[in-house]
Amino acid sequence: MGSFANLVKKMRSGRKNSQAKCFRENQECEGAFDHVDRGICSVPLEKIVGSVGRYQDFDSQFKLKDHVPADRLIRIKKAMREGKPLPPVKLYQIKDEYYVLDGNHRIAAAKEFGRSEIMAKIVEFIPSSNTLENIIYREKKEFMEQTGLAHSLDISEVGQYALLLEQVETHRAYLAGGEAPGATLQKAAEDWYLTIYRPMIDVIEKGGLLNSFPGRTLDDLYAYVSYHHWQKGNKRQYGIGIDGRIPKDMEAFREKMANMDKKEYPEMLRSITAFIMMNVEAKRELKVVDKLFALPEVREVHSIHGSVDILIKVVLTRDLLSSDAEVIGQFTHAKVRQIDGILSTQTLIPATSKIKE
C-alpha cells in the first residue's frame, strides 16, 4: 500500500513539475510589485518559463496540455509557415525569467519550430524582498541602466557594481580630458568594456586565476583584482605576478593592451624554464631519475659526474598569483623535494637563452 501511495505522489509531482510556472506565485515570493516598461526586444525562448493567466494550459516546454483545444495553435503555426507578420508577444519579467501575458500560443509555436528567440514587449517587475540574491540583482540593474551596457556582468558580492561604476566614471573623466571631450557616461562605459574590462577578463581567464577561486565568476575576479590594483593600490600577499604584469594605473593598462595583439596577452601564458641541480643519496640515483622523469613538468633529466649528481630541465606555466620565482619554488618544494633520496637542490633561472633546433 505504501509503495502505491509513493507512486501516486511521484506521478502528481511529475505533473506539477511539468507545468509552466505561475507568475503570481513568483511575484508574491519575490515581492516584485514595482514595475518598469523595458520596451520591445528579442528574448531567448528558453528564458520564458511560465504564464500570467494560462500556466495550467501549458507544460514547462510550452506544449499544449491535452485538455486545451489545438485550433488556435494550428492557425498560428500556419501563419508562421506562410511568413505572415505577427505582433510581439507581451511578457512580464522577474529577474532572468519571463512570463507570458499575451502570446502563449505564439511561444508554443515558436518553440515547436525550433526557434531560439522571439520579439517581445517587456514589463519588468523588480523584486523587493531583501535576500542577498535580490540585493545584488537590484544593484546590477542600476549599474546596467546607468551605463547603458548591453553586456551582462554577473557579480556575486554586494557593493561591487558601485565600484565598477566608479571605474566607468573615472574613465569618462579621462576621455573627456583628452581624446573624447564630450564623452557621456554611456559612451565611456562602452569604451571601458571594450578596452579595459574585456582585456582584463582575458588576462584573468587565460592566466588560470579562476582555478584558485572556486565558486567565483570571472566578473567577481575582475571586480576584486581591478579594485585592489587600481582603485585602492593594495599590496597583496599572494605574490607579485599581477604587479609585475599589469600596470598600476587603469589607463596605462588600457594603453598597454591597445598596443598588443590579442594573441600576445596575457604575458603569463608564456612558460617558465628553469634548471634544477641536486645531490642524492648513494645508490638511489637511478630510482630518483625515474621518479623525476615521470613528472610532466620535467622535460630533461641528466645524471652527471662531479659535485652535482642530477640536472633536470623543467618547464612551468606562469600564473597571476605568483612571481616566477614563487612558481618555481612551489614546484621544487611540492614535487621535487618530496622524492625520497634527494639531499639538496639548487635552482638556476636563465636570464637569456639561445636554442638551436
mmCIF file of C-alpha atoms in Angstrom:
data_model
loop_
_atom_site.group_PDB
_atom_site.id
_atom_site.type_symbol
_atom_site.label_atom_id
_atom_site.label_comp_id
_atom_site.label_asym_id
_atom_site.label_seq_id
_atom_site.Cartn_x
_atom_site.Cartn_y
_atom_site.Cartn_z
ATOM 1 C CA MET A 1 0.000 0.000 0.000
ATOM 2 C CA GLY A 2 2.815 2.338 0.893
ATOM 3 C CA SER A 3 4.585 1.774 -2.415
ATOM 4 C CA PHE A 4 1.347 2.561 -4.325
ATOM 5 C CA ALA A 5 0.981 5.831 -2.383
ATOM 6 C CA ASN A 6 4.561 6.760 -3.229
ATOM 7 C CA LEU A 7 3.895 6.037 -6.896
ATOM 8 C CA VAL A 8 0.836 8.300 -6.905
ATOM 9 C CA LYS A 9 2.851 11.002 -5.132
ATOM 10 C CA LYS A 10 5.610 10.799 -7.750
ATOM 11 C CA MET A 11 3.074 10.959 -10.579
ATOM 12 C CA ARG A 12 1.474 14.083 -9.104
ATOM 13 C CA SER A 13 4.885 15.619 -8.517
ATOM 14 C CA GLY A 14 5.860 14.904 -12.112
ATOM 15 C CA ARG A 15 2.680 16.564 -13.403
ATOM 16 C CA LYS A 16 3.317 19.619 -11.225
ATOM 17 C CA ASN A 17 6.948 19.939 -12.310
ATOM 18 C CA SER A 18 5.949 19.676 -15.959
ATOM 19 C CA GLN A 19 3.566 22.617 -15.700
ATOM 20 C CA ALA A 20 4.510 26.133 -16.778
ATOM 21 C CA LYS A 21 5.370 28.355 -13.808
ATOM 22 C CA CYS A 22 2.803 30.724 -12.349
ATOM 23 C CA PHE A 23 3.712 34.418 -12.476
ATOM 24 C CA ARG A 24 1.598 35.397 -9.474
ATOM 25 C CA GLU A 25 3.265 32.828 -7.229
ATOM 26 C CA ASN A 26 6.749 34.074 -8.124
ATOM 27 C CA GLN A 27 5.633 37.699 -7.836
ATOM 28 C CA GLU A 28 4.423 37.104 -4.273
ATOM 29 C CA CYS A 29 7.582 35.164 -3.382
ATOM 30 C CA GLU A 30 9.915 37.896 -4.668
ATOM 31 C CA GLY A 31 7.771 40.836 -3.545
ATOM 32 C CA ALA A 32 8.002 42.061 -7.141
ATOM 33 C CA PHE A 33 5.269 44.706 -7.485
ATOM 34 C CA ASP A 34 7.067 47.834 -8.711
ATOM 35 C CA HIS A 35 7.454 47.622 -12.473
ATOM 36 C CA VAL A 36 9.320 49.277 -15.342
ATOM 37 C CA ASP A 37 8.448 49.262 -19.041
ATOM 38 C CA ARG A 38 11.500 47.861 -20.881
ATOM 39 C CA GLY A 39 10.135 48.299 -24.389
ATOM 40 C CA ILE A 40 10.460 45.791 -27.220
ATOM 41 C CA CYS A 41 13.450 43.498 -27.629
ATOM 42 C CA SER A 42 14.383 39.930 -28.543
ATOM 43 C CA VAL A 43 14.067 37.377 -25.724
ATOM 44 C CA PRO A 44 15.577 33.859 -25.640
ATOM 45 C CA LEU A 45 12.733 31.349 -25.668
ATOM 46 C CA GLU A 46 14.493 29.205 -23.062
ATOM 47 C CA LYS A 47 14.054 32.028 -20.527
ATOM 48 C CA ILE A 48 10.256 32.078 -20.955
ATOM 49 C CA VAL A 49 9.268 29.753 -18.138
ATOM 50 C CA GLY A 50 5.641 30.458 -17.335
ATOM 51 C CA SER A 51 2.432 32.360 -17.909
ATOM 52 C CA VAL A 52 0.435 35.066 -16.185
ATOM 53 C CA GLY A 53 -3.005 33.554 -16.702
ATOM 54 C CA ARG A 54 -2.690 30.288 -18.626
ATOM 55 C CA TYR A 55 0.090 28.414 -16.829
ATOM 56 C CA GLN A 56 -2.225 25.433 -16.331
ATOM 57 C CA ASP A 57 -2.735 25.056 -20.099
ATOM 58 C CA PHE A 58 0.953 24.522 -20.980
ATOM 59 C CA ASP A 59 3.760 22.357 -19.693
ATOM 60 C CA SER A 60 7.219 23.662 -18.826
ATOM 61 C CA GLN A 61 8.253 23.427 -22.503
ATOM 62 C CA PHE A 62 5.105 25.321 -23.586
ATOM 63 C CA LYS A 63 3.463 22.320 -25.172
ATOM 64 C CA LEU A 64 -0.322 22.359 -25.009
ATOM 65 C CA LYS A 65 -1.893 20.198 -22.320
ATOM 66 C CA ASP A 66 -4.340 17.525 -23.507
ATOM 67 C CA HIS A 67 -7.407 19.408 -22.272
ATOM 68 C CA VAL A 68 -6.679 22.505 -24.406
ATOM 69 C CA PRO A 69 -8.074 22.721 -27.980
ATOM 70 C CA ALA A 70 -5.316 22.943 -30.593
ATOM 71 C CA ASP A 71 -7.227 25.058 -33.163
ATOM 72 C CA ARG A 72 -5.542 28.359 -32.290
ATOM 73 C CA LEU A 73 -2.067 26.806 -32.222
ATOM 74 C CA ILE A 74 -2.655 25.266 -35.654
ATOM 75 C CA ARG A 75 -3.704 28.655 -37.100
ATOM 76 C CA ILE A 76 -0.632 30.398 -35.671
ATOM 77 C CA LYS A 77 1.731 27.722 -36.965
ATOM 78 C CA LYS A 78 0.159 28.090 -40.418
ATOM 79 C CA ALA A 79 0.685 31.861 -40.306
ATOM 80 C CA MET A 80 4.316 31.398 -39.287
ATOM 81 C CA ARG A 81 4.937 28.937 -42.129
ATOM 82 C CA GLU A 82 3.483 31.435 -44.594
ATOM 83 C CA GLY A 83 5.678 34.212 -43.223
ATOM 84 C CA LYS A 84 2.791 36.388 -42.080
ATOM 85 C CA PRO A 85 3.795 39.119 -39.612
ATOM 86 C CA LEU A 86 2.711 38.540 -36.030
ATOM 87 C CA PRO A 87 2.751 41.184 -33.278
ATOM 88 C CA PRO A 88 5.321 40.926 -30.481
ATOM 89 C CA VAL A 89 4.258 38.821 -27.545
ATOM 90 C CA LYS A 90 3.828 40.539 -24.196
ATOM 91 C CA LEU A 91 5.948 39.301 -21.310
ATOM 92 C CA TYR A 92 6.330 40.037 -17.627
ATOM 93 C CA GLN A 93 9.912 39.707 -16.340
ATOM 94 C CA ILE A 94 11.116 38.844 -12.838
ATOM 95 C CA LYS A 95 14.911 38.758 -12.729
ATOM 96 C CA ASP A 96 16.028 36.415 -15.516
ATOM 97 C CA GLU A 97 12.685 34.698 -16.028
ATOM 98 C CA TYR A 98 9.828 35.704 -18.314
ATOM 99 C CA TYR A 99 6.095 35.004 -18.087
ATOM 100 C CA VAL A 100 3.608 35.314 -20.933
ATOM 101 C CA LEU A 101 0.888 37.942 -20.578
ATOM 102 C CA ASP A 102 -0.229 37.667 -24.193
ATOM 103 C CA GLY A 103 1.041 35.249 -26.851
ATOM 104 C CA ASN A 104 1.126 31.835 -25.190
ATOM 105 C CA HIS A 105 0.303 30.066 -28.467
ATOM 106 C CA ARG A 106 2.914 32.085 -30.378
ATOM 107 C CA ILE A 107 5.510 30.982 -27.828
ATOM 108 C CA ALA A 108 4.376 27.366 -28.175
ATOM 109 C CA ALA A 109 4.568 27.544 -31.976
ATOM 110 C CA ALA A 110 7.995 29.207 -31.968
ATOM 111 C CA LYS A 111 9.369 26.540 -29.628
ATOM 112 C CA GLU A 112 7.861 23.782 -31.762
ATOM 113 C CA PHE A 113 9.567 25.223 -34.850
ATOM 114 C CA GLY A 114 12.915 25.184 -33.016
ATOM 115 C CA ARG A 115 13.369 28.942 -32.884
ATOM 116 C CA SER A 116 15.679 30.359 -30.237
ATOM 117 C CA GLU A 117 14.301 33.900 -29.770
ATOM 118 C CA ILE A 118 11.108 35.889 -30.123
ATOM 119 C CA MET A 119 10.300 39.607 -30.215
ATOM 120 C CA ALA A 120 8.516 40.729 -27.075
ATOM 121 C CA LYS A 121 7.193 43.791 -25.315
ATOM 122 C CA ILE A 122 8.530 43.540 -21.766
ATOM 123 C CA VAL A 123 7.397 44.892 -18.430
ATOM 124 C CA GLU A 124 9.881 44.086 -15.675
ATOM 125 C CA PHE A 125 8.784 43.616 -12.075
ATOM 126 C CA ILE A 126 11.558 44.467 -9.620
ATOM 127 C CA PRO A 127 11.968 42.105 -6.626
ATOM 128 C CA SER A 128 11.850 43.937 -3.296
ATOM 129 C CA SER A 129 12.468 41.151 -0.766
ATOM 130 C CA ASN A 130 15.888 41.669 0.802
ATOM 131 C CA THR A 131 17.525 38.366 0.039
ATOM 132 C CA LEU A 132 21.209 38.556 -0.882
ATOM 133 C CA GLU A 133 20.357 37.472 -4.410
ATOM 134 C CA ASN A 134 17.775 40.246 -4.813
ATOM 135 C CA ILE A 135 20.024 42.955 -3.376
ATOM 136 C CA ILE A 136 22.735 42.028 -5.860
ATOM 137 C CA TYR A 137 20.169 41.885 -8.662
ATOM 138 C CA ARG A 138 18.926 45.411 -7.917
ATOM 139 C CA GLU A 139 22.499 46.709 -7.802
ATOM 140 C CA LYS A 140 23.156 45.048 -11.151
ATOM 141 C CA LYS A 141 20.047 46.577 -12.745
ATOM 142 C CA GLU A 142 21.015 50.033 -11.517
ATOM 143 C CA PHE A 143 24.530 49.638 -12.933
ATOM 144 C CA MET A 144 23.235 48.404 -16.282
ATOM 145 C CA GLU A 145 20.694 51.227 -16.516
ATOM 146 C CA GLN A 146 23.189 53.981 -15.693
ATOM 147 C CA THR A 147 25.876 52.683 -18.046
ATOM 148 C CA GLY A 148 23.546 51.543 -20.813
ATOM 149 C CA LEU A 149 25.696 48.445 -21.344
ATOM 150 C CA ALA A 150 24.132 45.651 -23.330
ATOM 151 C CA HIS A 151 26.675 43.179 -21.936
ATOM 152 C CA SER A 152 25.616 41.473 -18.714
ATOM 153 C CA LEU A 153 28.106 41.334 -15.835
ATOM 154 C CA ASP A 154 27.440 38.745 -13.118
ATOM 155 C CA ILE A 155 28.883 39.502 -9.692
ATOM 156 C CA SER A 156 28.062 37.537 -6.546
ATOM 157 C CA GLU A 157 29.066 40.061 -3.873
ATOM 158 C CA VAL A 158 27.164 43.101 -2.612
ATOM 159 C CA GLY A 159 28.641 46.544 -3.358
ATOM 160 C CA GLN A 160 30.847 45.592 -6.296
ATOM 161 C CA TYR A 161 28.712 47.167 -9.026
ATOM 162 C CA ALA A 162 29.179 50.569 -7.363
ATOM 163 C CA LEU A 163 32.953 50.119 -7.626
ATOM 164 C CA LEU A 164 32.642 49.296 -11.324
ATOM 165 C CA LEU A 165 30.504 52.389 -11.837
ATOM 166 C CA GLU A 166 33.244 54.426 -10.163
ATOM 167 C CA GLN A 167 35.732 52.990 -12.673
ATOM 168 C CA VAL A 168 33.494 53.933 -15.575
ATOM 169 C CA GLU A 169 33.105 57.484 -14.249
ATOM 170 C CA THR A 170 36.891 57.764 -13.816
ATOM 171 C CA HIS A 171 37.332 56.577 -17.401
ATOM 172 C CA ARG A 172 34.726 59.102 -18.599
ATOM 173 C CA ALA A 173 36.693 61.925 -16.956
ATOM 174 C CA TYR A 174 39.888 60.637 -18.600
ATOM 175 C CA LEU A 175 38.267 60.546 -22.041
ATOM 176 C CA ALA A 176 36.662 63.964 -21.547
ATOM 177 C CA GLY A 177 40.048 65.443 -20.724
ATOM 178 C CA GLY A 178 41.665 64.248 -23.938
ATOM 179 C CA GLU A 179 40.548 62.028 -26.788
ATOM 180 C CA ALA A 180 36.771 62.454 -26.347
ATOM 181 C CA PRO A 181 35.891 65.854 -24.774
ATOM 182 C CA GLY A 182 32.132 65.278 -24.964
ATOM 183 C CA ALA A 183 32.162 61.706 -23.651
ATOM 184 C CA THR A 184 28.966 60.673 -21.869
ATOM 185 C CA LEU A 185 28.830 58.043 -19.165
ATOM 186 C CA GLN A 186 27.257 55.623 -21.635
ATOM 187 C CA LYS A 187 29.979 56.185 -24.261
ATOM 188 C CA ALA A 188 32.667 55.843 -21.610
ATOM 189 C CA ALA A 189 31.064 52.612 -20.352
ATOM 190 C CA GLU A 190 31.152 51.032 -23.805
ATOM 191 C CA ASP A 191 34.790 52.050 -24.287
ATOM 192 C CA TRP A 192 35.649 50.820 -20.772
ATOM 193 C CA TYR A 193 34.043 47.475 -21.535
ATOM 194 C CA LEU A 194 35.930 47.005 -24.818
ATOM 195 C CA THR A 195 39.354 48.413 -23.931
ATOM 196 C CA ILE A 196 39.714 47.730 -20.189
ATOM 197 C CA TYR A 197 37.218 45.185 -18.913
ATOM 198 C CA ARG A 198 37.455 42.635 -21.779
ATOM 199 C CA PRO A 199 41.281 42.648 -21.946
ATOM 200 C CA MET A 200 41.495 42.203 -18.167
ATOM 201 C CA ILE A 201 38.979 39.348 -18.317
ATOM 202 C CA ASP A 202 41.166 37.687 -20.970
ATOM 203 C CA VAL A 203 44.191 38.099 -18.726
ATOM 204 C CA ILE A 204 42.354 36.583 -15.751
ATOM 205 C CA GLU A 205 40.840 33.745 -17.749
ATOM 206 C CA LYS A 206 43.913 32.701 -19.690
ATOM 207 C CA GLY A 207 46.097 33.144 -16.647
ATOM 208 C CA GLY A 208 44.175 30.426 -14.807
ATOM 209 C CA LEU A 209 43.235 32.696 -11.896
ATOM 210 C CA LEU A 210 39.686 31.331 -11.725
ATOM 211 C CA ASN A 211 41.037 27.902 -10.712
ATOM 212 C CA SER A 212 42.246 29.387 -7.438
ATOM 213 C CA PHE A 213 38.837 30.836 -6.528
ATOM 214 C CA PRO A 214 36.175 28.111 -6.860
ATOM 215 C CA GLY A 215 32.615 29.388 -6.756
ATOM 216 C CA ARG A 216 33.530 32.806 -8.109
ATOM 217 C CA THR A 217 32.842 34.218 -11.568
ATOM 218 C CA LEU A 218 35.245 35.957 -13.937
ATOM 219 C CA ASP A 219 33.336 39.169 -13.213
ATOM 220 C CA ASP A 220 33.906 38.647 -9.467
ATOM 221 C CA LEU A 221 37.641 38.368 -10.056
ATOM 222 C CA TYR A 222 37.697 41.389 -12.351
ATOM 223 C CA ALA A 223 35.983 43.459 -9.646
ATOM 224 C CA TYR A 224 38.347 42.202 -6.943
ATOM 225 C CA VAL A 225 41.610 42.483 -8.877
ATOM 226 C CA SER A 226 40.850 45.834 -10.511
ATOM 227 C CA TYR A 227 39.630 47.438 -7.283
ATOM 228 C CA HIS A 228 42.626 46.394 -5.207
ATOM 229 C CA HIS A 229 45.089 47.029 -8.047
ATOM 230 C CA TRP A 230 43.822 50.325 -9.457
ATOM 231 C CA GLN A 231 41.415 51.957 -7.035
ATOM 232 C CA LYS A 232 42.909 51.012 -3.678
ATOM 233 C CA GLY A 233 46.509 50.213 -4.608
ATOM 234 C CA ASN A 234 46.816 47.451 -2.007
ATOM 235 C CA LYS A 235 49.835 45.190 -1.850
ATOM 236 C CA ARG A 236 48.666 41.606 -1.950
ATOM 237 C CA GLN A 237 50.187 38.756 -0.003
ATOM 238 C CA TYR A 238 49.912 36.115 -2.728
ATOM 239 C CA GLY A 239 52.829 37.104 -4.909
ATOM 240 C CA ILE A 240 53.904 39.712 -7.468
ATOM 241 C CA GLY A 241 52.510 38.098 -10.611
ATOM 242 C CA ILE A 242 49.835 40.738 -11.085
ATOM 243 C CA ASP A 243 52.069 43.617 -10.016
ATOM 244 C CA GLY A 244 54.761 42.617 -12.472
ATOM 245 C CA ARG A 245 52.488 42.254 -15.490
ATOM 246 C CA ILE A 246 49.581 44.690 -15.103
ATOM 247 C CA PRO A 247 50.261 48.441 -14.766
ATOM 248 C CA LYS A 248 49.150 50.079 -11.535
ATOM 249 C CA ASP A 249 47.107 52.651 -13.447
ATOM 250 C CA MET A 250 43.901 51.662 -15.263
ATOM 251 C CA GLU A 251 44.533 53.938 -18.234
ATOM 252 C CA ALA A 252 48.118 52.697 -18.525
ATOM 253 C CA PHE A 253 46.709 49.167 -18.703
ATOM 254 C CA ARG A 254 44.323 50.297 -21.461
ATOM 255 C CA GLU A 255 47.216 51.778 -23.438
ATOM 256 C CA LYS A 256 49.344 48.670 -22.962
ATOM 257 C CA MET A 257 46.560 46.380 -24.191
ATOM 258 C CA ALA A 258 45.864 48.638 -27.181
ATOM 259 C CA ASN A 259 49.467 48.233 -28.298
ATOM 260 C CA MET A 260 49.428 44.442 -28.040
ATOM 261 C CA ASP A 261 47.977 41.861 -30.348
ATOM 262 C CA LYS A 262 45.233 39.948 -28.533
ATOM 263 C CA LYS A 263 47.141 36.713 -29.084
ATOM 264 C CA GLU A 264 50.116 38.180 -27.252
ATOM 265 C CA TYR A 265 48.413 38.771 -23.920
ATOM 266 C CA PRO A 266 48.284 37.771 -21.184
ATOM 267 C CA GLU A 267 52.048 37.516 -20.750
ATOM 268 C CA MET A 268 51.655 34.868 -18.059
ATOM 269 C CA LEU A 269 50.732 32.354 -20.749
ATOM 270 C CA ARG A 270 54.416 32.159 -21.568
ATOM 271 C CA SER A 271 56.211 29.298 -19.924
ATOM 272 C CA ILE A 272 58.997 29.452 -17.346
ATOM 273 C CA THR A 273 62.107 27.399 -17.958
ATOM 274 C CA ALA A 274 64.397 26.503 -15.084
ATOM 275 C CA PHE A 275 67.217 24.069 -14.335
ATOM 276 C CA ILE A 276 67.456 22.298 -11.002
ATOM 277 C CA MET A 277 70.669 20.670 -9.798
ATOM 278 C CA MET A 278 70.531 18.175 -6.970
ATOM 279 C CA ASN A 279 72.531 15.786 -4.847
ATOM 280 C CA VAL A 280 71.086 12.409 -3.920
ATOM 281 C CA GLU A 281 71.825 9.580 -1.528
ATOM 282 C CA ALA A 282 74.288 6.947 -2.694
ATOM 283 C CA LYS A 283 72.801 4.040 -4.657
ATOM 284 C CA ARG A 284 69.416 5.782 -5.057
ATOM 285 C CA GLU A 285 70.283 7.799 -8.137
ATOM 286 C CA LEU A 286 68.527 5.585 -10.717
ATOM 287 C CA LYS A 287 65.260 5.484 -8.767
ATOM 288 C CA VAL A 288 65.341 9.253 -8.326
ATOM 289 C CA VAL A 289 65.963 9.729 -12.072
ATOM 290 C CA ASP A 290 62.911 7.599 -12.908
ATOM 291 C CA LYS A 291 60.672 9.459 -10.476
ATOM 292 C CA LEU A 292 61.820 12.840 -11.769
ATOM 293 C CA PHE A 293 61.290 11.841 -15.383
ATOM 294 C CA ALA A 294 57.715 10.821 -14.569
ATOM 295 C CA LEU A 295 56.823 14.408 -13.577
ATOM 296 C CA PRO A 296 55.018 16.126 -16.513
ATOM 297 C CA GLU A 297 56.835 19.420 -15.899
ATOM 298 C CA VAL A 298 60.256 17.779 -16.245
ATOM 299 C CA ARG A 299 61.459 17.823 -19.859
ATOM 300 C CA GLU A 300 65.011 16.519 -19.412
ATOM 301 C CA VAL A 301 66.857 14.532 -16.743
ATOM 302 C CA HIS A 302 70.645 14.124 -16.753
ATOM 303 C CA SER A 303 72.759 12.035 -14.408
ATOM 304 C CA ILE A 304 76.126 13.764 -14.325
ATOM 305 C CA HIS A 305 79.620 13.406 -12.837
ATOM 306 C CA GLY A 306 81.116 15.966 -10.492
ATOM 307 C CA SER A 307 79.877 17.883 -7.469
ATOM 308 C CA VAL A 308 76.259 17.557 -8.621
ATOM 309 C CA ASP A 309 74.523 14.207 -9.160
ATOM 310 C CA ILE A 310 71.468 15.101 -11.277
ATOM 311 C CA LEU A 311 70.446 18.016 -13.503
ATOM 312 C CA ILE A 312 66.845 18.465 -14.702
ATOM 313 C CA LYS A 313 65.167 20.940 -17.030
ATOM 314 C CA VAL A 314 61.606 21.939 -16.077
ATOM 315 C CA VAL A 315 59.014 23.985 -17.967
ATOM 316 C CA LEU A 316 56.296 25.555 -15.809
ATOM 317 C CA THR A 317 53.295 27.776 -16.536
ATOM 318 C CA ARG A 318 53.089 31.325 -15.238
ATOM 319 C CA ASP A 319 50.044 32.442 -13.287
ATOM 320 C CA LEU A 320 48.644 35.685 -11.938
ATOM 321 C CA LEU A 321 49.014 34.809 -8.286
ATOM 322 C CA SER A 322 52.758 34.310 -8.060
ATOM 323 C CA SER A 323 56.088 35.562 -9.322
ATOM 324 C CA ASP A 324 58.211 33.259 -11.490
ATOM 325 C CA ALA A 325 60.461 32.537 -8.515
ATOM 326 C CA GLU A 326 57.454 31.563 -6.408
ATOM 327 C CA VAL A 327 56.100 29.256 -9.125
ATOM 328 C CA ILE A 328 59.470 27.510 -9.390
ATOM 329 C CA GLY A 329 59.881 27.381 -5.611
ATOM 330 C CA GLN A 330 56.436 25.854 -5.161
ATOM 331 C CA PHE A 331 57.167 23.185 -7.781
ATOM 332 C CA THR A 332 60.532 22.353 -6.227
ATOM 333 C CA HIS A 333 59.088 22.085 -2.719
ATOM 334 C CA ALA A 334 55.868 20.251 -3.630
ATOM 335 C CA LYS A 335 57.192 17.781 -6.186
ATOM 336 C CA VAL A 336 60.979 17.568 -6.329
ATOM 337 C CA ARG A 337 61.883 17.675 -2.642
ATOM 338 C CA GLN A 338 59.167 15.126 -1.856
ATOM 339 C CA ILE A 339 61.082 12.396 -3.712
ATOM 340 C CA ASP A 340 62.942 10.113 -1.300
ATOM 341 C CA GLY A 341 66.689 10.204 -1.698
ATOM 342 C CA ILE A 342 67.147 13.848 -2.689
ATOM 343 C CA LEU A 343 69.505 15.564 -0.265
ATOM 344 C CA SER A 344 69.692 19.121 -1.652
ATOM 345 C CA THR A 345 68.660 21.225 -4.654
ATOM 346 C CA GLN A 346 69.848 24.377 -6.362
ATOM 347 C CA THR A 347 67.746 26.203 -8.956
ATOM 348 C CA LEU A 348 69.064 28.112 -11.966
ATOM 349 C CA ILE A 349 66.776 30.510 -13.857
ATOM 350 C CA PRO A 350 68.142 31.550 -17.277
ATOM 351 C CA ALA A 351 68.200 35.278 -17.985
ATOM 352 C CA THR A 352 68.614 34.982 -21.763
ATOM 353 C CA SER A 353 68.694 31.898 -23.938
ATOM 354 C CA LYS A 354 69.639 30.836 -27.469
ATOM 355 C CA ILE A 355 68.405 27.463 -28.618
ATOM 356 C CA LYS A 356 69.310 25.522 -31.744
ATOM 357 C CA GLU A 357 66.616 23.334 -33.226
#
